[in-house]
């Protein structure tokens, strides 16, 4: 696509983002009225301020019958689907994160607490957090997931996952430092190692990371004379038979072709057998790489341990159709930490839309009970489609029988992500950043925050 044809495409993304922002502003809930004197409120504690937690907390914050406490180990809500863009210098951290205290209405009956949960005393109905006991009448657990190394936890030191802003910033520093060091490295073998990037796992995260690193090196950094002299390798390793295995085969094939057009080496049917610092060991051979990223699997946070229940697949906690943990009335687990099943008996996927809908449902159940109304029907997930991006103007999207590829899928992906970002600043800034990157082939986040210079010498005072 040339620059002229890209301009109207980008303008349509900006227009869609602006229109969606106006809708969000019009429908934004107002602050709840002052507390009613002498009225006993229901104490609701929400663990986690991700998609599920916030979508549960916001409706509850509007009810004067609820005393709400939101607890998270971080002080911000993170839009994880765009985390890889921070890691590859396309966006800044503040573009995809918002302080939880700015999202939850500041009222005498709403509380935000930053702390690490260490347990849940279901008998006493208390959450154990940072040495404190936080009482609850209703508990919603939405603490998400963490990288899973399938029993090889020592690999985490060599191949970090991508779950937090810290992960993204650390990875961004590694990627940019690798290019800078390669420019001054005289040893050919070491230069090749520095410029080799290995992504393990070809799900959406691995595919998006691989495509973004390839674009960063082939298009953005190539405009610099010195950086254009080095030749990077981006290798995507997948144990399965194809990339994006949860997508239909035609979309999986389209994603593979788009990645290969960017120069990404795809190795499907390949298992990782070991890992050392800077080396990935495979069934047949090994790869020396300075930057290794783990995107092959996740597991639930230790919710099962907190509740003293038997964990299900991936460490998740099995819940009923009302999202309540069997044997623990008043305790609901949602999102990636929950093993919830659809009408077909299959576990629901660990996707943001699932968590959002479960959060809304959990809040609705509590509010209807407090209002003396019957409970809603059992939770039913509405699948509105799945999207994944490979690079600029390259994406795939599935909406039932409708399959989109290339620019149409990318425009839909961009509009959807702009709409779901929290806050006016995030929507506007991400739209502007994407427009700048799209039209100028530049990435504004190419900053290395380190106590050392790119080649390891102390910074001059």
XYZ file of C-alpha atoms in Angstrom:
461
model
C 0.000 0.000 0.000
C 1.397 3.410 -0.916
C 1.310 6.460 1.293
C -1.494 8.149 -0.675
C -3.890 5.199 -0.361
C -2.974 4.811 3.313
C -4.117 8.338 4.192
C -7.894 7.845 3.772
C -7.596 4.515 5.551
C -5.964 6.163 8.535
C -8.470 8.999 8.484
C -11.287 6.482 8.687
C -9.661 4.974 11.783
C -9.421 8.408 13.401
C -13.031 9.194 12.518
C -14.194 5.881 13.934
C -12.229 6.495 17.113
C -13.717 9.991 17.516
C -17.252 8.743 16.940
C -16.820 5.913 19.427
C -15.376 8.323 21.981
C -18.455 10.561 21.689
C -20.694 7.548 22.233
C -18.665 6.553 25.269
C -18.868 10.084 26.702
C -22.631 10.251 26.232
C -23.156 6.876 27.882
C -20.587 7.395 30.664
C -22.275 6.782 34.033
C -22.651 9.705 36.365
C -21.464 9.597 39.915
C -23.815 7.960 42.368
C -25.756 10.129 44.855
C -24.585 10.627 48.404
C -24.967 7.744 50.869
C -28.318 7.228 52.575
C -27.993 7.620 56.343
C -28.502 4.444 58.357
C -28.664 2.118 55.368
C -26.661 -1.112 55.548
C -24.685 -1.601 52.381
C -23.514 -4.818 50.789
C -19.730 -5.059 50.994
C -18.474 -6.133 47.570
C -14.779 -6.764 47.004
C -13.415 -7.037 43.467
C -9.959 -8.575 43.061
C -8.276 -7.366 39.896
C -8.732 -4.219 37.825
C -8.467 -5.823 34.410
C -11.264 -6.181 31.882
C -13.383 -8.436 34.071
C -12.786 -6.576 37.320
C -13.550 -3.116 35.973
C -16.638 -4.245 34.090
C -17.918 -5.649 37.379
C -16.823 -2.705 39.517
C -18.253 0.170 37.468
C -21.942 -0.886 37.641
C -21.521 -1.663 41.345
C -19.979 1.773 41.965
C -23.174 3.379 40.673
C -25.328 1.638 43.292
C -25.847 3.332 46.632
C -26.560 -0.082 48.137
C -22.955 -1.215 47.639
C -19.775 -0.577 49.609
C -17.174 -1.310 46.924
C -13.495 -2.177 47.325
C -11.261 -2.810 44.299
C -7.892 -4.466 44.971
C -5.092 -4.890 42.447
C -1.361 -5.550 42.678
C -0.856 -2.628 40.263
C -2.320 0.868 40.537
C -3.497 0.914 36.930
C -5.821 -0.771 34.492
C -3.825 -2.141 31.568
C -5.136 -2.655 28.045
C -3.183 -5.872 27.499
C -4.063 -6.404 23.793
C -1.836 -3.429 22.932
C 0.984 -4.290 25.318
C 3.117 -5.594 22.461
C 3.024 -2.124 20.861
C 4.683 -0.670 23.950
C 7.273 -3.456 23.769
C 8.035 -2.585 20.135
C 8.154 1.214 20.603
C 4.893 2.002 18.803
C 3.086 3.310 21.918
C 4.025 4.721 25.311
C 2.863 3.129 28.596
C 0.400 5.911 29.423
C -1.353 5.319 26.091
C -2.639 1.912 27.178
C -2.904 2.269 30.958
C -5.100 4.345 33.260
C -4.854 4.742 37.055
C -7.584 2.714 38.729
C -8.432 5.678 40.950
C -9.213 7.711 37.820
C -11.597 5.030 36.574
C -13.539 4.169 39.744
C -15.823 7.046 40.902
C -14.296 8.735 43.953
C -17.052 8.358 46.562
C -17.040 7.752 50.335
C -18.290 4.198 49.693
C -15.811 3.262 46.962
C -12.282 2.235 47.840
C -9.219 1.387 45.749
C -6.418 -0.597 47.325
C -3.046 -1.485 45.834
C -1.792 -4.717 47.320
C -0.934 -8.374 46.773
C -3.565 -10.953 47.702
C -2.129 -13.847 49.708
C -5.309 -15.762 50.529
C -9.067 -15.795 50.976
C -10.715 -16.813 54.264
C -14.088 -17.979 52.972
C -15.245 -18.952 56.451
C -14.725 -15.474 57.868
C -15.489 -13.872 54.466
C -12.244 -11.913 54.347
C -9.562 -11.308 51.741
C -6.005 -11.473 53.034
C -4.063 -8.708 51.359
C -0.761 -7.061 52.275
C -1.148 -7.985 55.928
C -4.730 -6.757 56.128
C -8.082 -8.531 56.305
C -10.643 -6.992 53.979
C -14.197 -8.215 54.792
C -16.726 -8.951 52.080
C -20.322 -10.030 51.639
C -19.843 -10.688 47.911
C -16.484 -11.420 46.290
C -15.575 -11.214 42.608
C -12.169 -12.660 41.707
C -10.775 -11.373 38.394
C -7.032 -11.687 38.839
C -6.329 -13.009 35.334
C -3.448 -15.208 34.268
C 0.338 -15.418 34.198
C 2.851 -17.069 31.834
C 3.036 -20.857 31.992
C 6.266 -22.658 31.123
C 4.705 -26.114 31.376
C 6.800 -27.185 34.333
C 9.997 -25.505 33.139
C 9.822 -22.466 35.394
C 13.559 -21.868 35.128
C 12.986 -20.800 31.496
C 11.332 -17.610 32.730
C 14.759 -16.078 33.416
C 15.739 -16.484 29.761
C 12.416 -15.999 27.973
C 10.163 -13.510 29.779
C 6.475 -13.301 29.006
C 4.479 -10.194 28.179
C 1.857 -9.511 30.834
C 2.733 -6.213 32.535
C 4.034 -2.758 31.682
C 7.301 -3.725 33.337
C 7.569 -6.704 30.975
C 6.899 -4.479 27.957
C 9.396 -1.794 28.939
C 12.064 -4.368 29.735
C 11.511 -6.046 26.386
C 11.552 -2.727 24.537
C 14.930 -1.943 26.093
C 16.282 -5.351 25.075
C 15.122 -4.971 21.479
C 16.450 -1.455 20.974
C 19.717 -2.184 22.788
C 20.251 -5.202 20.556
C 20.203 -3.001 17.460
C 22.437 -0.349 19.002
C 25.009 -2.878 20.171
C 24.992 -4.672 16.825
C 25.982 -1.416 15.110
C 29.292 -1.322 16.979
C 29.932 -5.060 17.384
C 32.942 -6.263 15.385
C 32.510 -9.997 15.925
C 30.219 -11.447 13.230
C 28.844 -14.300 15.341
C 28.001 -11.989 18.245
C 26.375 -9.487 15.887
C 24.202 -12.239 14.439
C 23.184 -13.320 17.943
C 22.274 -9.764 18.915
C 20.083 -9.417 15.829
C 18.212 -12.698 16.301
C 14.775 -12.411 17.928
C 12.939 -15.618 18.862
C 9.221 -15.674 19.675
C 8.009 -18.935 21.212
C 4.314 -19.554 20.589
C 2.355 -18.543 17.488
C -0.896 -17.506 19.105
C -2.101 -13.889 18.799
C 0.609 -12.524 21.111
C 3.456 -14.318 19.329
C 2.170 -13.418 15.868
C 1.618 -9.756 16.754
C 5.024 -9.472 18.423
C 6.816 -11.139 15.510
C 5.151 -8.894 12.960
C 5.793 -5.755 14.977
C 9.492 -6.523 15.556
C 9.917 -7.296 11.849
C 8.275 -3.993 10.873
C 10.377 -2.098 13.417
C 13.586 -3.471 11.941
C 12.702 -3.571 8.238
C 10.820 -0.280 7.917
C 11.340 2.066 10.861
C 14.971 1.448 11.852
C 15.993 0.908 8.223
C 15.579 4.644 7.651
C 18.644 5.236 9.821
C 21.878 4.808 7.849
C 23.779 2.899 10.534
C 20.882 0.709 11.617
C 20.039 -0.088 8.006
C 23.401 -1.809 7.650
C 22.477 -4.643 10.029
C 20.274 -7.605 9.071
C 17.977 -8.923 11.816
C 16.294 -12.325 12.009
C 12.844 -12.788 13.532
C 11.983 -16.436 14.213
C 8.510 -17.602 15.287
C 8.440 -21.095 16.845
C 5.206 -23.067 17.230
C 4.766 -26.631 18.461
C 1.476 -26.937 16.562
C 1.001 -27.313 12.850
C 0.125 -23.708 12.006
C 0.099 -20.179 13.373
C -3.099 -18.872 15.003
C -4.454 -22.393 15.399
C -7.688 -21.149 17.001
C -8.518 -19.245 13.801
C -9.952 -20.869 10.655
C -7.322 -22.345 8.357
C -7.715 -19.720 5.621
C -7.054 -16.902 8.096
C -4.147 -18.816 9.618
C -2.619 -19.207 6.153
C -3.160 -15.507 5.403
C -1.401 -14.561 8.660
C 1.534 -16.843 7.822
C 1.906 -15.290 4.367
C 1.823 -11.778 5.837
C 4.499 -12.688 8.374
C 6.709 -14.240 5.721
C 6.330 -11.132 3.560
C 7.825 -9.206 6.485
C 10.764 -11.615 6.613
C 9.631 -13.625 9.657
C 10.901 -17.219 9.723
C 8.068 -19.533 10.794
C 8.916 -22.914 12.298
C 5.749 -24.893 13.010
C 5.756 -28.420 14.416
C 8.841 -27.450 16.418
C 9.150 -28.021 20.151
C 11.470 -26.231 22.549
C 13.357 -28.754 24.671
C 15.614 -26.509 26.694
C 16.795 -22.991 27.286
C 19.889 -21.195 28.467
C 20.917 -17.577 28.556
C 20.821 -16.501 24.911
C 20.199 -19.996 23.523
C 16.982 -21.830 22.607
C 17.352 -25.593 22.338
C 15.050 -27.402 19.922
C 14.402 -31.051 19.121
C 16.817 -30.680 16.242
C 19.487 -28.053 16.786
C 19.538 -24.780 18.676
C 19.269 -21.030 18.053
C 21.528 -18.367 19.533
C 19.447 -15.255 20.219
C 19.918 -12.229 22.447
C 16.158 -11.651 22.725
C 13.747 -14.492 23.491
C 10.053 -13.908 24.205
C 7.691 -16.495 25.680
C 4.154 -16.464 24.243
C 3.412 -20.181 24.322
C 1.044 -20.513 27.243
C -0.607 -19.032 30.310
C -2.018 -20.299 33.579
C -4.363 -18.779 36.117
C -3.141 -16.819 39.096
C -3.223 -18.975 42.294
C -6.943 -18.478 42.930
C -7.507 -22.208 43.488
C -4.895 -22.137 46.230
C -6.496 -19.086 47.841
C -9.908 -20.790 47.866
C -8.508 -24.225 48.781
C -10.194 -25.907 45.820
C -8.875 -28.336 43.230
C -7.560 -26.437 40.201
C -8.806 -27.312 36.748
C -7.023 -27.121 33.434
C -4.460 -24.327 33.378
C -4.876 -23.783 37.121
C -8.310 -22.273 36.599
C -11.159 -22.548 39.119
C -14.279 -24.366 37.971
C -17.424 -22.277 38.318
C -21.110 -22.893 37.736
C -23.322 -21.298 35.109
C -23.818 -18.380 37.533
C -20.000 -18.048 37.867
C -20.169 -19.011 41.565
C -17.519 -21.389 42.906
C -19.271 -24.601 44.071
C -19.318 -24.787 47.844
C -18.454 -21.116 48.231
C -21.632 -19.010 48.063
C -21.000 -15.353 47.357
C -17.653 -16.051 45.635
C -17.535 -15.609 41.863
C -14.458 -16.161 39.700
C -14.386 -14.588 36.240
C -12.028 -14.045 33.321
C -8.837 -16.030 32.748
C -8.903 -17.424 36.297
C -12.301 -19.095 35.768
C -13.018 -22.442 34.146
C -16.471 -21.595 32.821
C -18.184 -23.727 30.211
C -20.440 -22.777 27.350
C -23.698 -24.505 26.375
C -21.664 -27.049 24.377
C -19.765 -28.050 27.510
C -16.456 -26.679 26.218
C -14.415 -24.240 28.360
C -14.765 -20.607 27.357
C -11.556 -19.083 25.924
C -9.360 -16.766 27.941
C -10.235 -13.648 25.971
C -10.939 -10.060 27.007
C -14.560 -10.138 25.700
C -15.288 -13.178 27.870
C -13.946 -11.418 30.960
C -15.866 -8.216 30.168
C -19.178 -10.021 29.750
C -18.621 -12.106 32.884
C -17.840 -8.977 34.888
C -21.038 -7.301 33.729
C -23.004 -10.451 34.533
C -21.549 -10.803 38.042
C -22.447 -7.194 38.853
C -25.944 -7.650 37.436
C -26.590 -10.701 39.641
C -25.567 -8.829 42.795
C -27.527 -5.687 41.945
C -30.697 -7.633 41.124
C -30.475 -9.502 44.421
C -30.039 -6.257 46.360
C -33.060 -4.827 44.576
C -35.147 -7.865 45.520
C -35.460 -8.993 41.906
C -35.006 -12.544 40.577
C -31.573 -13.551 39.350
C -30.890 -13.288 35.614
C -30.602 -16.434 33.471
C -27.343 -18.366 33.539
C -24.336 -16.665 31.983
C -24.064 -17.085 28.231
C -21.100 -15.757 26.292
C -21.868 -13.840 23.117
C -19.051 -14.280 20.627
C -18.747 -11.125 18.523
C -15.685 -12.284 16.627
C -11.912 -12.610 16.939
C -9.180 -10.394 15.525
C -5.395 -10.473 15.281
C -3.004 -8.020 13.663
C 0.229 -8.882 11.896
C 1.443 -5.396 11.053
C 0.426 -2.109 9.498
C -2.663 -2.697 7.345
C -2.241 -6.446 7.901
C -4.731 -8.332 10.082
C -7.215 -11.193 10.117
C -10.719 -11.219 11.578
C -13.357 -13.894 12.090
C -17.049 -13.074 12.566
C -18.821 -16.379 12.230
C -18.927 -17.199 8.522
C -17.419 -13.796 7.637
C -13.624 -13.842 7.303
C -11.695 -10.618 6.686
C -8.038 -10.200 5.752
C -5.643 -7.348 5.102
C -6.689 -3.698 5.287
C -10.438 -4.210 6.053
C -9.570 -6.461 8.991
C -6.902 -4.025 10.194
C -9.277 -1.038 10.097
C -11.831 -3.006 12.099
C -9.134 -4.096 14.554
C -7.926 -0.494 15.000
C -11.430 0.917 15.514
C -12.318 -1.805 18.030
C -9.151 -1.249 20.056
C -9.601 2.525 20.102
C -13.183 2.108 21.304
C -12.285 -0.207 24.187
C -9.428 1.940 25.494
C -10.335 3.668 28.737
C -10.252 7.439 28.892
C -10.308 10.348 26.437
C -6.540 10.813 26.447
C -5.868 7.155 25.614
C -8.225 7.146 22.640
C -6.907 10.384 21.196
C -3.230 9.629 21.803
C -3.372 6.118 20.364
C -5.201 7.414 17.275
C -2.559 10.109 16.770
C 0.328 7.710 17.403
C -1.016 5.231 14.886
C -1.566 8.007 12.344
C 1.991 9.252 12.853
C 3.458 5.762 12.561
C 1.280 4.907 9.569
C 2.123 8.008 7.550
C 5.715 8.658 8.638
C 7.022 5.120 9.184
C 8.348 6.273 12.553
C 7.840 4.926 16.065
C 7.755 7.651 18.727
C 8.512 5.332 21.659
C 12.114 4.445 20.717
C 13.594 5.444 24.065
C 16.016 3.327 26.061
C 15.739 4.007 29.785
C 18.874 2.478 31.281
C 21.623 3.293 33.747
C 24.088 2.389 31.018
C 24.662 3.576 27.504
C 23.736 1.239 24.607
C 27.235 -0.215 24.459
C 27.580 -0.730 28.190
C 29.797 2.230 29.116
C 28.807 4.329 32.130
C 26.692 7.354 31.419
C 28.669 10.581 31.516
C 27.628 12.891 34.300
